Short mmCIF file of C-alpha atoms and ligand atoms in Angstrom, two decimals:
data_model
loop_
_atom_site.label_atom_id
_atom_site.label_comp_id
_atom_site.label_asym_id
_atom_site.label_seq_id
_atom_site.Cartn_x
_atom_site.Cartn_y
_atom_site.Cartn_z
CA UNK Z 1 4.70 69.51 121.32
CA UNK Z 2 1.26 69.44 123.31
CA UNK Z 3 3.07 69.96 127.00
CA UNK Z 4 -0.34 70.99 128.23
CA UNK Z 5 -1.91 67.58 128.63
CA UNK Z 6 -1.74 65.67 131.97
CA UNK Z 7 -1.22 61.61 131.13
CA UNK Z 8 -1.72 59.28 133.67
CA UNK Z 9 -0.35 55.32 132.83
CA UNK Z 10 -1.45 53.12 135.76
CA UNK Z 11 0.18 49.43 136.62
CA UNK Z 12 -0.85 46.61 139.10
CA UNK Z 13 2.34 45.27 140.93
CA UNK Z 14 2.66 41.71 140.31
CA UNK Z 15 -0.79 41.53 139.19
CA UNK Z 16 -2.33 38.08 139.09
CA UNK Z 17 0.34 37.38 142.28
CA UNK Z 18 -0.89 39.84 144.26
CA UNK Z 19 -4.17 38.85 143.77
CA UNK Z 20 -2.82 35.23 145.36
CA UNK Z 21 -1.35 36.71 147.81
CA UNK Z 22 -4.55 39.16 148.93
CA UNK Z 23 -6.67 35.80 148.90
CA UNK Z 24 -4.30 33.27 150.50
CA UNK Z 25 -2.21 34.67 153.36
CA UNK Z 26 -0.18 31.81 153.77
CA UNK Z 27 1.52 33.00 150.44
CA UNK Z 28 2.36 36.83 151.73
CA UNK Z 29 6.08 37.27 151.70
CA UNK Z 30 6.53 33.97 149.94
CA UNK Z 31 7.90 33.22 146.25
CA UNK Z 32 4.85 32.70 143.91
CA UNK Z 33 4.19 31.65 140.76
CA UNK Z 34 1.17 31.72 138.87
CA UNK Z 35 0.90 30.09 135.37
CA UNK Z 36 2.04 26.71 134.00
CA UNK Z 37 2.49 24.09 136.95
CA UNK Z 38 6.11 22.99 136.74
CA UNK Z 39 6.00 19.48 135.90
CA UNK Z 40 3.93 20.84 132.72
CA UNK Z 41 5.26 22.35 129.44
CA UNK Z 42 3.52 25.66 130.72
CA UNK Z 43 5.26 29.19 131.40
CA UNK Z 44 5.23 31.65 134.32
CA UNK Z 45 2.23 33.92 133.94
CA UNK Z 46 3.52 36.41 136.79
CA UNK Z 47 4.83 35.68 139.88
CA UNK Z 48 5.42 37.63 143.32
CA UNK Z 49 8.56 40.10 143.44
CA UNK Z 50 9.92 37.78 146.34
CA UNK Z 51 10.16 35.48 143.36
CA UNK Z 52 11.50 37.89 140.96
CA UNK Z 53 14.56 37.81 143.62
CA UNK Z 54 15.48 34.28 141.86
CA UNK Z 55 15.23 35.79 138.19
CA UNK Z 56 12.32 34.28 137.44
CA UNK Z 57 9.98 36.03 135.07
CA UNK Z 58 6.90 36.67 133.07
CA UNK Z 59 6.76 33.92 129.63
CA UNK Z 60 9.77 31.77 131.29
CA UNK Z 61 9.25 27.88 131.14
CA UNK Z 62 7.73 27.14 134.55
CA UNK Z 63 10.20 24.13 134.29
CA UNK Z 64 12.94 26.48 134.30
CA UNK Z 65 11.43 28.84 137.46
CA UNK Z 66 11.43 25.21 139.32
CA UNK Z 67 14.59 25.25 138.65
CA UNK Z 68 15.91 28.73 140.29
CA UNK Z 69 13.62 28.47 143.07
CA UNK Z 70 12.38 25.15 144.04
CA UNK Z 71 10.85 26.02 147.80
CA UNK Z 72 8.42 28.52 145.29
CA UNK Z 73 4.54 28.52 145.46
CA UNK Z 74 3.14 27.20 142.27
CA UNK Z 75 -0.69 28.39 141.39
CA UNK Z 76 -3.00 28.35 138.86
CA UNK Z 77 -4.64 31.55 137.54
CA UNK Z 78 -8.23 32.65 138.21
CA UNK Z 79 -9.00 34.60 135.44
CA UNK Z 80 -12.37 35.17 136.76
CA UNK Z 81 -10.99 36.84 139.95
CA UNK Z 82 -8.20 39.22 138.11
CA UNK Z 83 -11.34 40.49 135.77
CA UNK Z 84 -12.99 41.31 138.61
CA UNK Z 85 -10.61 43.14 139.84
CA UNK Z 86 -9.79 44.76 136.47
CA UNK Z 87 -13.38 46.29 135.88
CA UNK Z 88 -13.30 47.53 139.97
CA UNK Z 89 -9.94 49.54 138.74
CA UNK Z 90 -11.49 50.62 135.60
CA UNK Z 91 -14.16 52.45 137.85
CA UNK Z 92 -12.20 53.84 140.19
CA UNK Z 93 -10.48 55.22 137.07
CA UNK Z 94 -14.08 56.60 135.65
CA UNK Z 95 -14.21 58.86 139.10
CA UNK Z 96 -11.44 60.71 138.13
CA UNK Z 97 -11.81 60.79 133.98
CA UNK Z 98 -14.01 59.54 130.54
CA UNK Z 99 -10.66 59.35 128.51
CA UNK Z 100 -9.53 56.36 129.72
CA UNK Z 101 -7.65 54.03 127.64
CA UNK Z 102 -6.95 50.35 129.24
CA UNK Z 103 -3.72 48.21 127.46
CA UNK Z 104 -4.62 45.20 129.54
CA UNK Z 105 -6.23 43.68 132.40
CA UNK Z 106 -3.65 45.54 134.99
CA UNK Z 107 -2.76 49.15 133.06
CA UNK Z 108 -4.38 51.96 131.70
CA UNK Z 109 -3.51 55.33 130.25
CA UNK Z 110 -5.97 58.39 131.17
CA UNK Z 111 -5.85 61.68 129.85
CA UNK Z 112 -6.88 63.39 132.85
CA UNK Z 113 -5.87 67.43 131.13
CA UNK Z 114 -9.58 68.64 132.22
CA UNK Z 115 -10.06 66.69 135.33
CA UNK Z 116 -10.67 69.30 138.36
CA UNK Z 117 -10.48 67.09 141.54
CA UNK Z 118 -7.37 68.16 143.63
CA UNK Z 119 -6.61 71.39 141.79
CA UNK Z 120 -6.39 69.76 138.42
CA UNK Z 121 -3.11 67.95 139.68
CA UNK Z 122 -2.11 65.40 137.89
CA UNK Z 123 0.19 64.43 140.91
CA UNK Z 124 -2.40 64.48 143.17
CA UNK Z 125 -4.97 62.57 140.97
CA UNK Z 126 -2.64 59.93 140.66
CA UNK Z 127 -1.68 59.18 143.91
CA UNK Z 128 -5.48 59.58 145.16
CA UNK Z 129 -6.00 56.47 142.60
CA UNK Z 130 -3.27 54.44 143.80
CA UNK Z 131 -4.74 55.07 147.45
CA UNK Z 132 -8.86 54.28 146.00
CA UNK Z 133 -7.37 51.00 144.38
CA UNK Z 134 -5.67 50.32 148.06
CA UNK Z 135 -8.84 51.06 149.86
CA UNK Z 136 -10.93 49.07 147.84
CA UNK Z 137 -8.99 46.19 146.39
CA UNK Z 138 -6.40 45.62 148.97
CA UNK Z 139 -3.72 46.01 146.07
CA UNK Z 140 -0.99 47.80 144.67
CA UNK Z 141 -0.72 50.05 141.82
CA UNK Z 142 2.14 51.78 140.76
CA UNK Z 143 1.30 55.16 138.73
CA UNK Z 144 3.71 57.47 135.97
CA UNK Z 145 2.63 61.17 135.23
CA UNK Z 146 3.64 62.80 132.16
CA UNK Z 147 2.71 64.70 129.81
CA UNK Z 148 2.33 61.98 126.90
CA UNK Z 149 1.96 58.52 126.68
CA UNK Z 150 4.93 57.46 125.83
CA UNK Z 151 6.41 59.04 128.93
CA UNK Z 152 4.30 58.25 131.24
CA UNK Z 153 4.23 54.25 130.64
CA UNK Z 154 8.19 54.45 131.05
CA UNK Z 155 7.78 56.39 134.55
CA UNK Z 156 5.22 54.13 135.70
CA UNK Z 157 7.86 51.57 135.75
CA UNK Z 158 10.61 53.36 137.20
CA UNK Z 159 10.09 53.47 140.76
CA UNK Z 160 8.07 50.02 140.82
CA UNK Z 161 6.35 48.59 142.90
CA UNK Z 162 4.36 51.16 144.86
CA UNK Z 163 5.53 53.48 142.40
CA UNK Z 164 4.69 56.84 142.16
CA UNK Z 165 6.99 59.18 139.20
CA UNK Z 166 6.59 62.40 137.48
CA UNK Z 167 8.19 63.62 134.17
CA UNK Z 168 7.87 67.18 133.96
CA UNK Z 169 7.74 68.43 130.13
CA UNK Z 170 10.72 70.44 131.16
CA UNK Z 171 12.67 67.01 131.72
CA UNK Z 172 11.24 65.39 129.20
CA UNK Z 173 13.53 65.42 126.47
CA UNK Z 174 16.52 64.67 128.47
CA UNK Z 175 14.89 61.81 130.07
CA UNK Z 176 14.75 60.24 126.72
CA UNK Z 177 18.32 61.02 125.63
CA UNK Z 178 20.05 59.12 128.47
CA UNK Z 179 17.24 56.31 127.76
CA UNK Z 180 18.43 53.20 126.82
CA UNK Z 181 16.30 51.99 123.68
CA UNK Z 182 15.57 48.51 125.07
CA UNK Z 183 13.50 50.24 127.61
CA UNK Z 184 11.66 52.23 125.36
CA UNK Z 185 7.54 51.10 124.84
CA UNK Z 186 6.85 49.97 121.51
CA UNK Z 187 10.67 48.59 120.48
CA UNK Z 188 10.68 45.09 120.73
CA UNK Z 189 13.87 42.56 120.82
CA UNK Z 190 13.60 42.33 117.33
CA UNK Z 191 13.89 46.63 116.63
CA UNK Z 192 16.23 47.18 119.12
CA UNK Z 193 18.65 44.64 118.41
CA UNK Z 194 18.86 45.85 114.81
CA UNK Z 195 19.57 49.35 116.70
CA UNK Z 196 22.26 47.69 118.41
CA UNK Z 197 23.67 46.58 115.09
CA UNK Z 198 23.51 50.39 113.96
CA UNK Z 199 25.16 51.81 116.59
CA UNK Z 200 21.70 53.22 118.61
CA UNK Z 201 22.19 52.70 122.23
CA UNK Z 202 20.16 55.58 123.71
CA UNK Z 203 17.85 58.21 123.09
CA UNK Z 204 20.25 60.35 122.16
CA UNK Z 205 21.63 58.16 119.22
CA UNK Z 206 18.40 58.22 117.88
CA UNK Z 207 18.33 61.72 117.91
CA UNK Z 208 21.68 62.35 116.22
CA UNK Z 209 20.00 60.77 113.16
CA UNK Z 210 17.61 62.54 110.50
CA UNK Z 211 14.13 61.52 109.70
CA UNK Z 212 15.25 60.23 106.37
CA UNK Z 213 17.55 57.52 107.97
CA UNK Z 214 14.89 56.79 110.12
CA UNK Z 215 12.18 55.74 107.54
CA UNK Z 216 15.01 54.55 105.44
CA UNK Z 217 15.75 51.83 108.37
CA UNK Z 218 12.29 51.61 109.55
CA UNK Z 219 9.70 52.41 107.85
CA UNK Z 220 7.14 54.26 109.16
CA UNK Z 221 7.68 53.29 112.73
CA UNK Z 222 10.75 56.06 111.97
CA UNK Z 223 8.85 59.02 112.31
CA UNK Z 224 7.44 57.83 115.51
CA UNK Z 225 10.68 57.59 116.89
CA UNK Z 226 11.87 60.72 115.93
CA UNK Z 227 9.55 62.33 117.94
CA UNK Z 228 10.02 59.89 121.03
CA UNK Z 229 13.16 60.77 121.38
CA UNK Z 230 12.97 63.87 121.34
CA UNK Z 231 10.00 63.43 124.09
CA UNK Z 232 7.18 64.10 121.52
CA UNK Z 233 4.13 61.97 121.08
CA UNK Z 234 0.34 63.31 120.20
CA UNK Z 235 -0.84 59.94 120.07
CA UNK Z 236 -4.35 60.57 122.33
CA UNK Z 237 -5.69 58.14 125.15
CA UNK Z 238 -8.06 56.39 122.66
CA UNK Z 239 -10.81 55.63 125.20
CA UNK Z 240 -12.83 52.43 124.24
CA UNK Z 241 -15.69 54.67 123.55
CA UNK Z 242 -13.30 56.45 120.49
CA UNK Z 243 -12.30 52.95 119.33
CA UNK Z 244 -14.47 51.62 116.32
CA UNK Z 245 -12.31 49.11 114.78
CA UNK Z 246 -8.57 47.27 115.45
CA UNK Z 247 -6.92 46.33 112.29
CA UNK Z 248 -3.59 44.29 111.59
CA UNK Z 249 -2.50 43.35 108.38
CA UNK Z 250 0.66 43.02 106.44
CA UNK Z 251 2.64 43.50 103.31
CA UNK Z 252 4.62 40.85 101.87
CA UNK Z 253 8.33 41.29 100.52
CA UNK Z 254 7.77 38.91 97.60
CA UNK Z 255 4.07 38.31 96.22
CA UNK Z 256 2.07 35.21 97.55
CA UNK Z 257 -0.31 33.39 95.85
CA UNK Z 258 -0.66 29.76 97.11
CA UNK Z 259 -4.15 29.24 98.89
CA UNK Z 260 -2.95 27.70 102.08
CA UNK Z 261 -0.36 29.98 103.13
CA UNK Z 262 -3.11 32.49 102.46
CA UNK Z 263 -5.07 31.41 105.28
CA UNK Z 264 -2.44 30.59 107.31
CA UNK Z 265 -1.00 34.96 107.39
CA UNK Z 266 -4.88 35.63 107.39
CA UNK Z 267 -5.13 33.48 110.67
CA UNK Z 268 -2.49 34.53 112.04
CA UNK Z 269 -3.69 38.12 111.82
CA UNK Z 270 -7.20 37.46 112.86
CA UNK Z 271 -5.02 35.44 116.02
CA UNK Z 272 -3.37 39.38 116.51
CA UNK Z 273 -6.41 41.23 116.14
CA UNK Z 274 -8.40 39.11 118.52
CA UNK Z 275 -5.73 38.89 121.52
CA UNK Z 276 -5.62 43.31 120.78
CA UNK Z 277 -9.81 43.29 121.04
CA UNK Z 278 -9.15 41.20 123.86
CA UNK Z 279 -6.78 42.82 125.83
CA UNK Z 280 -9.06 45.66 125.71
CA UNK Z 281 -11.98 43.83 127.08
CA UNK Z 282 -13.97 44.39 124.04
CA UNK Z 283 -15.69 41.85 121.34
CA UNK Z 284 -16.22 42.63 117.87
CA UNK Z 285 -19.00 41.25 115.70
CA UNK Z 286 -17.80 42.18 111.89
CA UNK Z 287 -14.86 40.50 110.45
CA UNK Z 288 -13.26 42.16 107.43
CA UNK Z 289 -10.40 40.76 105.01
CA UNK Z 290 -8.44 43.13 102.95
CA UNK Z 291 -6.61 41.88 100.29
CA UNK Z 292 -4.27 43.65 97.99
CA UNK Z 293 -3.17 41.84 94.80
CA UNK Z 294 -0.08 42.27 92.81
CA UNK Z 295 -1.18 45.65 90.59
CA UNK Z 296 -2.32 46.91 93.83
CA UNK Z 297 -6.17 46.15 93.18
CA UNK Z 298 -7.35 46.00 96.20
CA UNK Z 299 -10.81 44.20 97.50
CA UNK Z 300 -12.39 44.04 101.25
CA UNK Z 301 -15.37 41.59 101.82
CA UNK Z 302 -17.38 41.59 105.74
CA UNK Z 303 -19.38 39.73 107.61
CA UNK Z 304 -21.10 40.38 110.47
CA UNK Z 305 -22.21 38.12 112.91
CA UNK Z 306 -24.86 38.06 115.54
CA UNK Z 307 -22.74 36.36 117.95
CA UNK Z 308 -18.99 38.42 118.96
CA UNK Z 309 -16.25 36.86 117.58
CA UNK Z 310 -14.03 35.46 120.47
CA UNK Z 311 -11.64 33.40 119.87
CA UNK Z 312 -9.62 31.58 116.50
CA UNK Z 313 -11.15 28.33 116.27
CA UNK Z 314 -15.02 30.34 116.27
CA UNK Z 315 -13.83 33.18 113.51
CA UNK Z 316 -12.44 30.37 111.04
CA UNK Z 317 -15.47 29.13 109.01
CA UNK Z 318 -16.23 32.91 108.93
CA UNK Z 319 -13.15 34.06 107.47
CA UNK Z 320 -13.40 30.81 105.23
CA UNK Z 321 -16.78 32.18 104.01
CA UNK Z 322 -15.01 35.41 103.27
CA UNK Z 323 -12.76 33.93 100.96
CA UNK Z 324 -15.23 32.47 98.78
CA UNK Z 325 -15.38 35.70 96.97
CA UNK Z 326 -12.05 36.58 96.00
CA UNK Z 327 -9.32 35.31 93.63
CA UNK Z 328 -6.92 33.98 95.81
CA UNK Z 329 -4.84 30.90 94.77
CA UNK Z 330 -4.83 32.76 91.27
CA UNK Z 331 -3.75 36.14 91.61
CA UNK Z 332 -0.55 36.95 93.66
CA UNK Z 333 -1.33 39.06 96.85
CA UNK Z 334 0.89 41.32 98.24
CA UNK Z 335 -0.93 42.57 101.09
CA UNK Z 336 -3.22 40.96 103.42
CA UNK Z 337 -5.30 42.63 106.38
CA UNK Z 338 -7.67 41.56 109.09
CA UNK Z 339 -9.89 44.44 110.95
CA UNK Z 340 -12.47 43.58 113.31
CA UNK Z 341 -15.35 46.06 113.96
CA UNK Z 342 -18.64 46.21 115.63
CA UNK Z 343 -17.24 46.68 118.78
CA UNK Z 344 -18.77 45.83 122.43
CA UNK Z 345 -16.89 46.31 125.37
CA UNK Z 346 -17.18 43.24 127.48
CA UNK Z 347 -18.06 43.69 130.89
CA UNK Z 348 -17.40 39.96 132.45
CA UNK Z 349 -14.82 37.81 130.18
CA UNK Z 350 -17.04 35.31 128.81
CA UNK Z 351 -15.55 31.64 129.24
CA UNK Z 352 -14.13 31.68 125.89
CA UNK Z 353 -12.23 34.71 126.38
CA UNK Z 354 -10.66 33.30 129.70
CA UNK Z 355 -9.77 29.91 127.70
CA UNK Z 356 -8.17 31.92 125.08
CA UNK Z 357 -5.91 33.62 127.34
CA UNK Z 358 -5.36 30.79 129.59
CA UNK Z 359 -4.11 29.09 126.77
CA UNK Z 360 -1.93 32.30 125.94
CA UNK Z 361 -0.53 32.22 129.63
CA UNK Z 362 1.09 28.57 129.19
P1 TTP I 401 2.43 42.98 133.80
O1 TTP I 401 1.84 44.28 134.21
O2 TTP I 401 3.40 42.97 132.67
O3 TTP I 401 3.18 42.31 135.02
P2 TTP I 401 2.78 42.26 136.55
O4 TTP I 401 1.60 43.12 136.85
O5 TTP I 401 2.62 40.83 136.96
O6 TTP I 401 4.07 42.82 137.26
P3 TTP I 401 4.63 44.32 137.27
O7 TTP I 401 3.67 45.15 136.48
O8 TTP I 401 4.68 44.71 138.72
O9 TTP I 401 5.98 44.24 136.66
O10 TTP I 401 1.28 41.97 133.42
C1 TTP I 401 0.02 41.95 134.09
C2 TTP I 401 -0.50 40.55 134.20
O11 TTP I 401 -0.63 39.96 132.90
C3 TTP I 401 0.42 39.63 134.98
O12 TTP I 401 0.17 39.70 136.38
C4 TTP I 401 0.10 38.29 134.38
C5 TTP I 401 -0.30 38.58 132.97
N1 TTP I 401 0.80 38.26 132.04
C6 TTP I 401 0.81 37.01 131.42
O13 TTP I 401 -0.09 36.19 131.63
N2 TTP I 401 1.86 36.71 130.60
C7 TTP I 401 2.90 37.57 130.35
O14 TTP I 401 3.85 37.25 129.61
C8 TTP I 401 2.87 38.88 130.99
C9 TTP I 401 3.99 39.86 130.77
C10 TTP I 401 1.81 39.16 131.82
MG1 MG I 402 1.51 45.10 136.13
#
């Protein structure tokens, strides 16, 4: 275990809410909602913790939000205004470290282990951040300090909003034990439903079983969770800097070979890899398609661009093009992959960008 580093995952409150609420007084205090309008089909993008009173939540039918709060403030987002904000936290970040390594508009890890303002504290470092982000954009962030990633995105949420909490490597591990698995990063509904079904509750359950049954049940992702539950995890703060490519792809249980369902798992994972370039504010300009056929053969053909790829409905004749040269529709495929390389970081979302995720919110 590497207990020396100092990990620092930062969160907005309410993000694209408090934004609202900075900008339009008459909503302070007030239930808001920003996302789909609720006469549309469109969903809650965030909304205000006033709001979060009535159950509403992130990706819930705004419909449905109407519903449990009808007196509640319905806005559109300004994308334009939260990625504003978003590069003005990424700087204030930049005082204080280079490793920094931003999951979306609103939270970032740093790796602040050689970072000498106030003593080298971690502690201190992250609460003079929340107070720079105060000072300068009139909003909230809540902070977790740990000494890995994994940990430190869990306490960021645990004493939300206006959070500030440490986990000390010498709590570490028993954090995790008493941990319900539906909190932990990285296990979806789907994963931790199937650890329901096996008996895995907490942290501890995981930990009573061996690697092997691990991997057995899931794959690779098992070794990964035998370490977090144990409060290991070397992963680094990959600052943008360190990233050169984002790749997705994935391996079929029976062999395909039709054309069109083809494209449609190679869209779909150019879709992935685009909304993961995106969230980290960064364009890429090569597109490469791996295929693996049936006796494991396995081909990659790029293309770079001179224009970033942005969003689905620009990459298509590209990955099209791609496809020219290979034999699908006659040999079965087993494994398909999508990485995107090149990679600019994107100072400013371009319109496209904002469409793409506008469309995303609703
Ligand atoms: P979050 O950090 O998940 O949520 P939040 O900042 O609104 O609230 P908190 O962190 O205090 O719990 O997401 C950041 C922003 O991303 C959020 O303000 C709006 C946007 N977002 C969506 O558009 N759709 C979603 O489903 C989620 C979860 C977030
Ligand atoms: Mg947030």
């Amino acid at each position: 275990m590497n207990s020396l580093r100092k990990i620092i995952h930062i969160d907005m409150d309410a993000f694209f809410a408090a934004v609202e609420q900075r900008d339009f007084p008459e909503y302070r205090n007030k239930p808001i909602i920003v996302g789909g309008l609720p006469g549309s089909r469109g969903v809650v993008a965030t909304c205000s913790y006033e709001a979060r009173r009535f159950g509403i939540h992130s990706a819930m039918p705004s419909a449905h939000a109407y519903r449990l709060c009808p007196q509640a403030i319905f806005v559109k987002p300004r994308f334009e205004v939260y990625q504003a904000v978003s590069s003005l936290i990424r700087k204030i970040f930049a005082d204080y470290t280079e490793i920094i390594e931003p999951l979306s508009m609103d939270e970032a890890y740093l790796d602040v282990s050689t970072t000498s303002a106030h003593q080298g504290s971690a502690t201190l470092i992250a609460k003079a951040i929340k107070s720079d982000i105060r000072q300068k954009t009139e909003l909230i962030a809540s902070a977790g300090v740990s000494y890995n990633k994994f940990l430190a995105k869990i306490a960021s949420d645990m004493d939300k909003p206006d959070g500030f909490y440490l986990i000390t490597p010498e709590q570490g591990a028993d954090f995790v034990e008493q941990l319900p698995v539906s909190k932990f990063h990285g296990i979806g509904n789907v994963t931790s439903q199937k650890m329901q079904a096996l008996g895995i509750h907490t942290g501890k359950d995981l930990k009573n079983l061996p690697l092997e049954v691990l991997q057995q049940h899931f794959g690779k992702a098992g070794f990964h969770y035998y370490n977090i539950c144990r409060g290991i995890d070397n992963r680094p703060v990959n600052s943008l800097r360190a990233i050169k490519s984002i790749g997705v792809e994935t391996t079929f249980q029976q062999d395909i070979n039709c054309r069109k369902e083809i494209l449609q798992h190679l869209q779909d994972l150019l879709e992935n890899a685009l909304a993961k370039a995106a969230d980290k504010q960064l364009t890429a300009r090569t597109l490469t398609i791996k295929i693996k056929y049936s006796d494991f053969v396995q081909i990659t053909r790029s293309k770079t661009l001179p224009y970033p790829l942005e969003i689905l409905s620009n990459s298509l004749a590209s990955l099209e093009h791609l496809l020219i040269n290979t034999e699908i529709g006659y040999r079965n495929v087993r494994l398909l992959g999508i990485t995107l390389s090149s990679l600019e970081n994107q100072e400013g979302q371009s319109r496209f960008q904002q469409m793409d995720i506008f469309s995303k919110c609703y």
